Amino acid sequence: MENLNNQRRLIDEVVYDNLPPFLKNLIQGYSGREKDIILLSTLIVLSSSIPNVYGNYSGEKIYPHLYLMIIAPPASGKGMMNVPRQLITKIHDKLKIDSLENRQECIKQSKKDRNVNSENCPDISILIVPANISTSELYSFLNSSKNGLIMIESEADTLSKMLNNDWSNYSDVMRKAWHHEDISLSRKLENEFVEVNNPKLAMLISGTPDQLAPLIKNQSNGLFSRFMMYNFEEIAEFKDVFDTSHNEQHKVFKESGNNWYELYGSLLNLEKEIEFQFSNEQKLVFKNQMIYIQKDIIEKHSMNFVPNVYRAGIIWFRIAMILTVIREMENLSQKELIEPVEEDFYSAFEIMKTILRHSQYTFDTMSEHGLSIQDEEFLDSLKSRFLTKNAITLGASMGIGERTVYDKLKQLQNKKIIKRIAKGKFRKL
């Protein structure tokens, strides 16, 4: 694997070349940042709707559910994350309508039969849960929706506001659900006790850089490392709002949602879960690559970022699981064990590397910690006043790519270690 600092910040085209046909059909017509956003958001949305498929990772049962946060300025096109929602709308509506009918029928029976207690009637089941929700409600939905939930929120500050309230601070639920840890809620005044075993939650969030800090106040609480981060700064070009091709792209998602609805139903009715695993050769590659990445991070970045590396392994595993389910979707319900083809194994690896690079950049931008060893060497080697081209030349001699040099200069400015005094000119503070 190449040095993490030289990773391009767009997902490599080889990934798109090797996607399963179902995903290729969804991605066509998109390019650049939009294509990355559509792919990543689609993976998150689908991760929430794959019942009865699991893998064993570090001795624990792991399901596909993933968290993604897209960080970009206003008018950058990050709102494209909402398009893949159409893939699971039909599933959400079916779960809600059926469970509501069952609940209403139970309540109706309780009025006729004294032996039926309305308090024991089943709660409503859904798939898509809003961020504007109380902790108690989230517990209730996690408990009634055994196959998992997804929270989709295009304004990160909506979630931040919830986490700042006593009645809706479910940050611990987000952290525990990522690993499917059992959670419980007890409130004496309301005489309430809810226990959720093996909770499953996916999250798809977007926001501006200013909205990130209030949501993740510090990286040490573990929430930061659970999120896949995708961070960019470009402003989207103004589009022809009368271009009907947009309608065609949305139509593709809606039609594909019908196919995914059928797969969801077939998996839901399985008597036995399907196990996902790597082949023995893939397990060896996985181990060696994760050891290399950890060593690279410790030497050239920061020990404080290592938790992200550990969870990057689970992210790689989960993405490979999702890609394999998609590729095998026509015959999936007939199988008990699935393994990724080489294309999906390495596509998941490439996506994970790109996401880790974005997380690394985001971490550095908001980090309150000191500089890495590499950053200190880079800074010490620059004169008190220097030009951008000097930094690029120095970076090349240290094996640091030009794009990463620009990232470092911006991060050093944000940390008030250097100051831009003119175009292409800096001085140390």
Coordinates of C-alpha atoms in Angstrom, one line a residue:
M1 CA 0.0 0.0 0.0
E2 CA 1.3 3.5 -0.8
N3 CA 1.9 6.1 1.9
L4 CA -1.5 7.3 3.2
N5 CA -0.3 10.9 2.8
N6 CA -0.2 10.4 -1.0
Q7 CA -3.8 9.1 -1.3
R8 CA -6.0 10.9 -3.8
R9 CA -9.1 12.4 -2.2
L10 CA -11.4 11.1 -4.8
I11 CA -12.3 7.4 -4.8
D12 CA -10.1 5.6 -7.4
E13 CA -11.7 4.9 -10.8
V14 CA -10.7 1.3 -10.5
V15 CA -13.4 0.9 -7.8
Y16 CA -16.1 2.2 -10.2
D17 CA -14.8 -0.1 -12.9
N18 CA -15.3 -3.2 -10.7
L19 CA -18.6 -2.4 -9.0
P20 CA -21.4 -5.0 -9.1
P21 CA -23.9 -4.2 -11.9
F22 CA -26.6 -3.1 -9.5
L23 CA -24.3 -0.3 -8.2
K24 CA -22.9 0.6 -11.7
N25 CA -26.5 1.2 -12.8
L26 CA -27.0 3.7 -10.0
I27 CA -23.7 5.5 -10.5
Q28 CA -24.0 6.1 -14.2
G29 CA -24.5 9.8 -15.1
Y30 CA -22.5 11.1 -12.1
S31 CA -18.9 12.3 -11.9
G32 CA -16.4 13.7 -9.5
R33 CA -17.6 14.5 -6.0
E34 CA -21.2 13.7 -6.9
K35 CA -20.2 10.2 -7.9
D36 CA -18.3 9.7 -4.7
I37 CA -21.2 11.0 -2.6
I38 CA -23.7 8.9 -4.4
L39 CA -21.6 5.7 -4.0
L40 CA -20.8 6.2 -0.3
S41 CA -24.4 7.3 0.6
T42 CA -25.8 4.3 -1.3
L43 CA -23.5 1.9 0.6
I44 CA -24.7 3.4 3.9
V45 CA -28.4 3.3 2.9
L46 CA -28.1 -0.3 1.8
S47 CA -26.1 -1.3 4.9
S48 CA -29.2 -0.6 7.0
S49 CA -31.4 -2.9 5.0
I50 CA -29.6 -6.3 4.8
P51 CA -31.3 -8.5 7.4
N52 CA -29.9 -11.9 8.5
V53 CA -26.4 -11.4 7.0
Y54 CA -23.5 -11.2 9.4
G55 CA -19.7 -11.8 9.7
N56 CA -17.4 -12.7 12.6
Y57 CA -14.8 -10.1 13.3
S58 CA -12.5 -10.3 16.3
G59 CA -14.7 -12.9 17.9
E60 CA -17.9 -10.8 17.6
K61 CA -20.9 -10.9 15.3
I62 CA -20.8 -7.9 13.0
Y63 CA -23.7 -6.7 10.8
P64 CA -23.3 -4.4 7.8
H65 CA -24.4 -1.1 9.4
L66 CA -22.1 1.9 8.8
Y67 CA -21.9 5.6 9.8
L68 CA -20.9 8.3 7.2
M69 CA -20.5 12.0 7.6
I70 CA -20.0 14.3 4.6
I71 CA -18.4 17.6 5.4
A72 CA -18.4 20.4 2.9
P73 CA -19.3 24.1 2.5
P74 CA -22.8 25.3 1.6
A75 CA -23.7 24.9 -2.1
S76 CA -21.1 22.2 -2.6
G77 CA -23.5 19.5 -3.8
K78 CA -23.4 17.4 -0.6
G79 CA -27.2 17.3 -0.6
M80 CA -26.9 14.5 -3.2
M81 CA -26.6 12.2 -0.2
N82 CA -30.4 12.2 -0.1
V83 CA -30.9 10.6 -3.5
P84 CA -30.1 7.0 -2.4
R85 CA -32.9 7.2 0.2
Q86 CA -35.3 6.2 -2.5
L87 CA -33.7 2.7 -2.4
I88 CA -35.3 2.0 1.0
T89 CA -38.4 4.2 1.0
K90 CA -40.6 1.3 0.0
I91 CA -39.2 -0.9 2.8
H92 CA -39.7 1.9 5.3
D93 CA -43.3 2.4 4.2
K94 CA -44.2 -1.3 4.3
L95 CA -42.7 -1.7 7.8
K96 CA -44.5 1.3 9.1
I97 CA -47.9 0.5 7.6
D98 CA -47.9 -3.2 8.6
S99 CA -46.8 -2.5 12.2
L100 CA -49.3 0.4 12.6
E101 CA -52.1 -1.9 11.4
N102 CA -51.0 -4.6 13.9
R103 CA -50.8 -2.1 16.7
Q104 CA -54.3 -0.6 16.0
E105 CA -55.8 -4.1 15.8
C106 CA -54.2 -5.0 19.1
I107 CA -55.6 -1.8 20.7
K108 CA -59.0 -2.6 19.2
Q109 CA -58.9 -6.1 20.7
S110 CA -57.9 -4.7 24.1
K111 CA -61.1 -2.7 24.2
K112 CA -63.1 -5.8 23.6
D113 CA -61.2 -8.3 25.7
R114 CA -60.1 -7.5 29.2
N115 CA -57.3 -10.1 29.0
V116 CA -55.6 -8.1 26.3
N117 CA -53.5 -5.2 27.8
S118 CA -53.1 -2.3 25.3
E119 CA -49.7 -1.5 27.0
N120 CA -48.4 -4.8 25.6
C121 CA -49.4 -4.0 22.0
P122 CA -46.4 -4.0 19.6
D123 CA -44.7 -0.7 18.9
I124 CA -44.5 0.8 15.4
S125 CA -41.6 -0.5 13.3
I126 CA -39.7 1.7 10.8
L127 CA -36.4 1.8 8.9
I128 CA -35.7 5.5 8.5
V129 CA -35.6 7.4 11.9
P130 CA -35.3 11.2 12.2
A131 CA -32.5 12.9 14.1
N132 CA -35.0 15.1 15.8
I133 CA -36.0 12.4 18.3
S134 CA -35.8 11.8 22.0
T135 CA -33.6 9.1 23.6
S136 CA -36.6 7.2 24.8
E137 CA -38.1 7.2 21.3
L138 CA -34.9 6.0 19.8
Y139 CA -34.7 3.1 22.2
S140 CA -38.3 2.3 21.4
F141 CA -37.7 2.2 17.6
L142 CA -34.4 0.2 18.0
N143 CA -36.3 -2.3 20.1
S144 CA -39.3 -2.7 17.7
S145 CA -37.1 -2.6 14.6
K146 CA -35.0 -5.6 15.2
N147 CA -33.3 -5.5 11.8
G148 CA -32.0 -2.0 12.3
L149 CA -32.6 1.6 11.6
I150 CA -30.9 4.4 9.6
M151 CA -30.7 8.0 10.6
I152 CA -30.5 10.3 7.6
E153 CA -29.9 14.0 8.3
S154 CA -28.7 16.6 5.9
E155 CA -28.1 19.3 8.5
A156 CA -25.6 18.1 11.2
D157 CA -26.6 20.9 13.6
T158 CA -30.1 19.2 13.9
L159 CA -28.3 16.2 15.4
S160 CA -26.0 18.5 17.5
K161 CA -29.0 20.2 19.1
M162 CA -30.5 16.8 20.1
L163 CA -27.2 15.7 21.7
N164 CA -27.1 18.9 23.8
N165 CA -30.5 18.2 25.4
D166 CA -30.9 16.0 28.5
W167 CA -33.9 14.3 27.0
S168 CA -32.3 13.6 23.6
N169 CA -28.6 13.0 24.3
Y170 CA -28.2 9.6 22.7
S171 CA -24.5 9.9 21.9
D172 CA -23.8 6.8 23.9
V173 CA -26.4 4.9 21.9
M174 CA -24.7 5.9 18.7
R175 CA -21.3 4.7 20.1
K176 CA -22.6 1.4 21.4
A177 CA -24.9 0.6 18.4
W178 CA -21.9 0.7 16.1
H179 CA -20.6 -2.4 17.8
H180 CA -24.1 -3.8 18.5
E181 CA -23.5 -3.6 22.2
D182 CA -26.7 -4.1 24.3
I183 CA -28.2 -0.9 25.6
S184 CA -30.8 -0.2 28.3
L185 CA -32.8 2.8 29.6
S186 CA -34.4 3.2 32.9
R187 CA -36.4 6.2 34.2
K188 CA -38.0 6.0 37.6
L189 CA -40.4 8.9 37.2
E190 CA -42.0 7.5 34.1
N191 CA -41.7 3.9 35.4
E192 CA -40.0 3.0 32.2
F193 CA -37.4 0.3 31.4
V194 CA -36.3 -0.5 27.9
E195 CA -33.6 -3.0 27.0
V196 CA -32.3 -3.5 23.5
N197 CA -30.2 -6.5 22.6
N198 CA -27.9 -6.3 19.6
P199 CA -29.0 -2.9 18.4
K200 CA -28.4 -2.1 14.7
L201 CA -28.0 1.5 13.5
A202 CA -26.7 3.1 10.3
M203 CA -26.1 6.9 10.0
L204 CA -25.9 9.2 7.0
I205 CA -25.1 12.8 8.1
S206 CA -23.9 15.8 6.2
G207 CA -22.9 19.3 7.4
T208 CA -20.6 22.2 7.0
P209 CA -17.2 22.3 8.7
D210 CA -18.6 24.7 11.3
Q211 CA -21.3 22.1 12.2
L212 CA -18.7 19.4 12.9
A213 CA -17.2 20.7 16.1
P214 CA -20.5 21.1 18.0
L215 CA -21.4 17.5 17.0
I216 CA -18.1 15.9 17.9
K217 CA -16.7 18.0 20.6
N218 CA -13.5 16.0 21.0
Q219 CA -12.1 13.0 19.2
S220 CA -11.4 11.0 22.3
N221 CA -15.0 10.1 23.1
G222 CA -15.0 7.5 20.3
L223 CA -17.8 8.9 18.1
F224 CA -15.3 10.5 15.6
S225 CA -13.6 7.2 14.9
R226 CA -16.9 5.4 14.3
F227 CA -17.8 7.7 11.4
M228 CA -16.5 7.3 7.9
M229 CA -15.5 10.9 7.0
Y230 CA -15.7 12.5 3.5
N231 CA -14.4 16.0 3.5
F232 CA -14.1 18.5 0.6
E233 CA -14.1 22.2 -0.1
E234 CA -15.2 22.7 -3.8
I235 CA -18.3 24.6 -4.6
A236 CA -20.6 22.8 -7.1
E237 CA -21.1 24.3 -10.5
F238 CA -24.6 25.8 -11.1
K239 CA -26.7 23.1 -12.9
D240 CA -29.3 23.5 -15.5
V241 CA -32.4 23.1 -13.3
F242 CA -34.5 22.3 -16.3
D243 CA -32.4 19.4 -17.4
T244 CA -34.7 16.3 -17.4
S245 CA -31.8 13.9 -17.1
H246 CA -32.0 14.5 -13.3
N247 CA -35.4 12.9 -13.4
E248 CA -34.1 9.9 -15.2
Q249 CA -31.4 9.4 -12.6
H250 CA -33.9 9.6 -9.8
K251 CA -36.1 7.1 -11.7
V252 CA -33.3 4.6 -11.8
F253 CA -33.0 4.8 -8.0
K254 CA -36.8 4.3 -7.6
E255 CA -36.9 1.3 -9.9
S256 CA -33.8 -0.2 -8.2
G257 CA -35.6 0.3 -4.9
N258 CA -38.2 -2.2 -6.1
N259 CA -35.5 -4.8 -6.7
W260 CA -33.9 -4.1 -3.3
Y261 CA -37.4 -4.4 -1.7
E262 CA -37.7 -7.9 -3.0
L263 CA -34.2 -8.8 -1.7
Y264 CA -35.0 -7.4 1.7
G265 CA -38.2 -9.5 1.9
S266 CA -36.4 -12.7 0.9
L267 CA -33.7 -12.1 3.5
L268 CA -36.2 -11.2 6.2
N269 CA -37.9 -14.6 5.8
L270 CA -34.7 -16.7 6.1
E271 CA -34.7 -19.4 8.8
K272 CA -30.9 -19.2 9.2
E273 CA -28.6 -16.2 8.9
I274 CA -26.1 -16.1 6.1
E275 CA -22.5 -15.8 7.2
F276 CA -20.0 -13.6 5.4
Q277 CA -16.3 -14.2 5.6
F278 CA -12.9 -13.5 3.9
S279 CA -11.0 -16.3 2.3
N280 CA -7.8 -17.5 4.0
E281 CA -5.7 -15.5 1.4
Q282 CA -7.8 -12.4 2.0
K283 CA -7.5 -12.7 5.7
L284 CA -3.7 -12.7 5.3
V285 CA -3.8 -9.6 3.0
F286 CA -6.1 -7.9 5.4
K287 CA -3.8 -8.5 8.4
N288 CA -0.7 -7.3 6.6
Q289 CA -2.3 -4.2 5.2
M290 CA -3.8 -3.1 8.6
I291 CA -0.4 -3.7 10.3
Y292 CA 1.2 -1.5 7.6
I293 CA -1.4 1.3 7.9
Q294 CA -1.1 1.3 11.7
K295 CA 2.7 1.6 11.5
D296 CA 2.3 4.4 8.9
I297 CA -0.1 6.3 11.1
I298 CA 2.0 6.0 14.3
E299 CA 5.2 7.1 12.5
K300 CA 3.9 9.9 10.3
H301 CA 0.7 11.1 11.9
S302 CA -0.3 10.7 15.5
M303 CA -1.0 8.0 18.2
N304 CA -4.2 9.8 18.9
F305 CA -5.5 8.7 15.4
V306 CA -4.9 5.0 16.0
P307 CA -8.5 4.3 17.1
N308 CA -9.6 5.3 13.6
V309 CA -7.2 2.7 12.2
Y310 CA -8.7 -0.1 14.4
R311 CA -12.2 0.8 13.3
A312 CA -11.1 1.2 9.6
G313 CA -10.6 -2.6 9.7
I314 CA -14.2 -3.1 10.6
I315 CA -15.2 -0.6 7.9
W316 CA -13.3 -2.5 5.3
F317 CA -14.9 -5.7 6.4
R318 CA -18.4 -4.2 6.4
I319 CA -18.0 -2.6 3.0
A320 CA -16.8 -5.9 1.5
M321 CA -19.9 -7.5 3.1
I322 CA -22.2 -5.0 1.5
L323 CA -20.6 -5.3 -2.0
T324 CA -20.8 -9.1 -1.8
V325 CA -24.5 -9.1 -0.9
I326 CA -25.1 -6.8 -3.8
R327 CA -23.2 -8.9 -6.2
E328 CA -24.9 -12.1 -5.0
M329 CA -28.4 -10.6 -4.6
E330 CA -30.1 -12.8 -7.3
N331 CA -29.2 -16.1 -5.5
L332 CA -28.3 -14.8 -2.0
S333 CA -31.3 -16.3 -0.1
Q334 CA -30.2 -19.8 -1.2
K335 CA -26.8 -19.5 0.4
E336 CA -25.5 -20.0 3.9
L337 CA -21.9 -18.7 3.4
I338 CA -20.6 -16.0 1.1
E339 CA -17.1 -14.7 0.4
P340 CA -16.1 -11.6 -1.6
V341 CA -14.7 -11.9 -5.1
E342 CA -11.3 -10.3 -5.4
E343 CA -12.8 -7.2 -7.1
D344 CA -15.1 -6.5 -4.1
F345 CA -12.4 -7.3 -1.5
Y346 CA -10.0 -4.7 -3.1
S347 CA -12.7 -2.2 -3.9
A348 CA -13.6 -2.2 -0.2
F349 CA -10.0 -1.7 0.6
E350 CA -9.6 1.2 -1.8
I351 CA -12.8 2.9 -0.4
M352 CA -11.5 2.4 3.2
K353 CA -8.1 3.9 2.4
T354 CA -9.8 7.0 0.8
I355 CA -12.1 7.4 3.8
L356 CA -9.2 7.0 6.2
R357 CA -7.4 9.8 4.4
H358 CA -10.4 12.0 4.7
S359 CA -10.7 11.2 8.4
Q360 CA -7.0 12.0 8.8
Y361 CA -7.5 15.4 7.2
T362 CA -10.6 16.1 9.3
F363 CA -8.8 15.0 12.4
D364 CA -5.9 17.3 11.7
T365 CA -8.1 20.2 10.9
M366 CA -10.1 20.1 14.2
S367 CA -7.3 18.5 16.3
E368 CA -6.3 20.2 19.6
H369 CA -3.3 17.9 19.8
G370 CA 0.3 18.7 18.8
L371 CA 2.0 18.0 15.5
S372 CA 2.9 14.6 14.3
I373 CA 6.6 13.7 14.0
Q374 CA 6.4 14.2 10.2
D375 CA 4.7 17.6 10.5
E376 CA 7.3 18.8 13.0
E377 CA 10.1 17.7 10.6
F378 CA 8.4 19.4 7.7
L379 CA 7.9 22.6 9.7
D380 CA 11.4 22.7 11.1
S381 CA 12.9 22.3 7.6
L382 CA 11.1 25.4 6.3
K383 CA 12.7 28.8 6.7
S384 CA 10.9 31.4 8.9
R385 CA 9.5 32.9 5.7
F386 CA 8.9 30.6 2.8
L387 CA 7.0 30.2 -0.5
T388 CA 4.4 27.6 -1.4
K389 CA 6.8 26.2 -4.0
N390 CA 9.5 25.8 -1.2
A391 CA 7.0 23.7 0.8
I392 CA 6.1 21.6 -2.3
T393 CA 9.8 20.9 -3.0
L394 CA 10.5 20.0 0.6
G395 CA 7.4 17.7 0.6
A396 CA 8.6 15.9 -2.5
S397 CA 11.9 15.2 -0.8
M398 CA 10.1 13.8 2.2
G399 CA 7.7 11.6 0.0
I400 CA 4.7 13.9 0.6
G401 CA 2.4 14.6 -2.3
E402 CA 1.7 18.1 -3.6
R403 CA -2.0 17.9 -2.5
T404 CA -1.0 16.8 0.9
V405 CA 1.4 19.7 1.2
Y406 CA -1.5 22.1 0.5
D407 CA -3.5 20.3 3.2
K408 CA -0.7 20.7 5.7
L409 CA -0.3 24.4 5.0
K410 CA -4.0 25.0 5.6
Q411 CA -3.9 22.9 8.8
L412 CA -0.9 24.8 10.1
Q413 CA -2.7 28.1 9.4
N414 CA -5.8 26.8 11.3
K415 CA -3.6 25.9 14.2
K416 CA -2.0 29.4 14.0
I417 CA 1.5 28.0 13.6
I418 CA 2.0 29.8 10.3
K419 CA 0.4 32.8 8.7
R420 CA -0.2 33.6 5.0
I421 CA 1.2 37.1 4.3
A422 CA 0.6 37.2 0.6
K423 CA -0.4 34.9 -2.2
G424 CA 2.0 31.9 -2.1
K425 CA 4.0 33.5 0.8
F426 CA 4.0 32.4 4.5
R427 CA 5.8 33.1 7.7
K428 CA 6.1 31.1 10.9
L429 CA 4.4 32.5 14.0

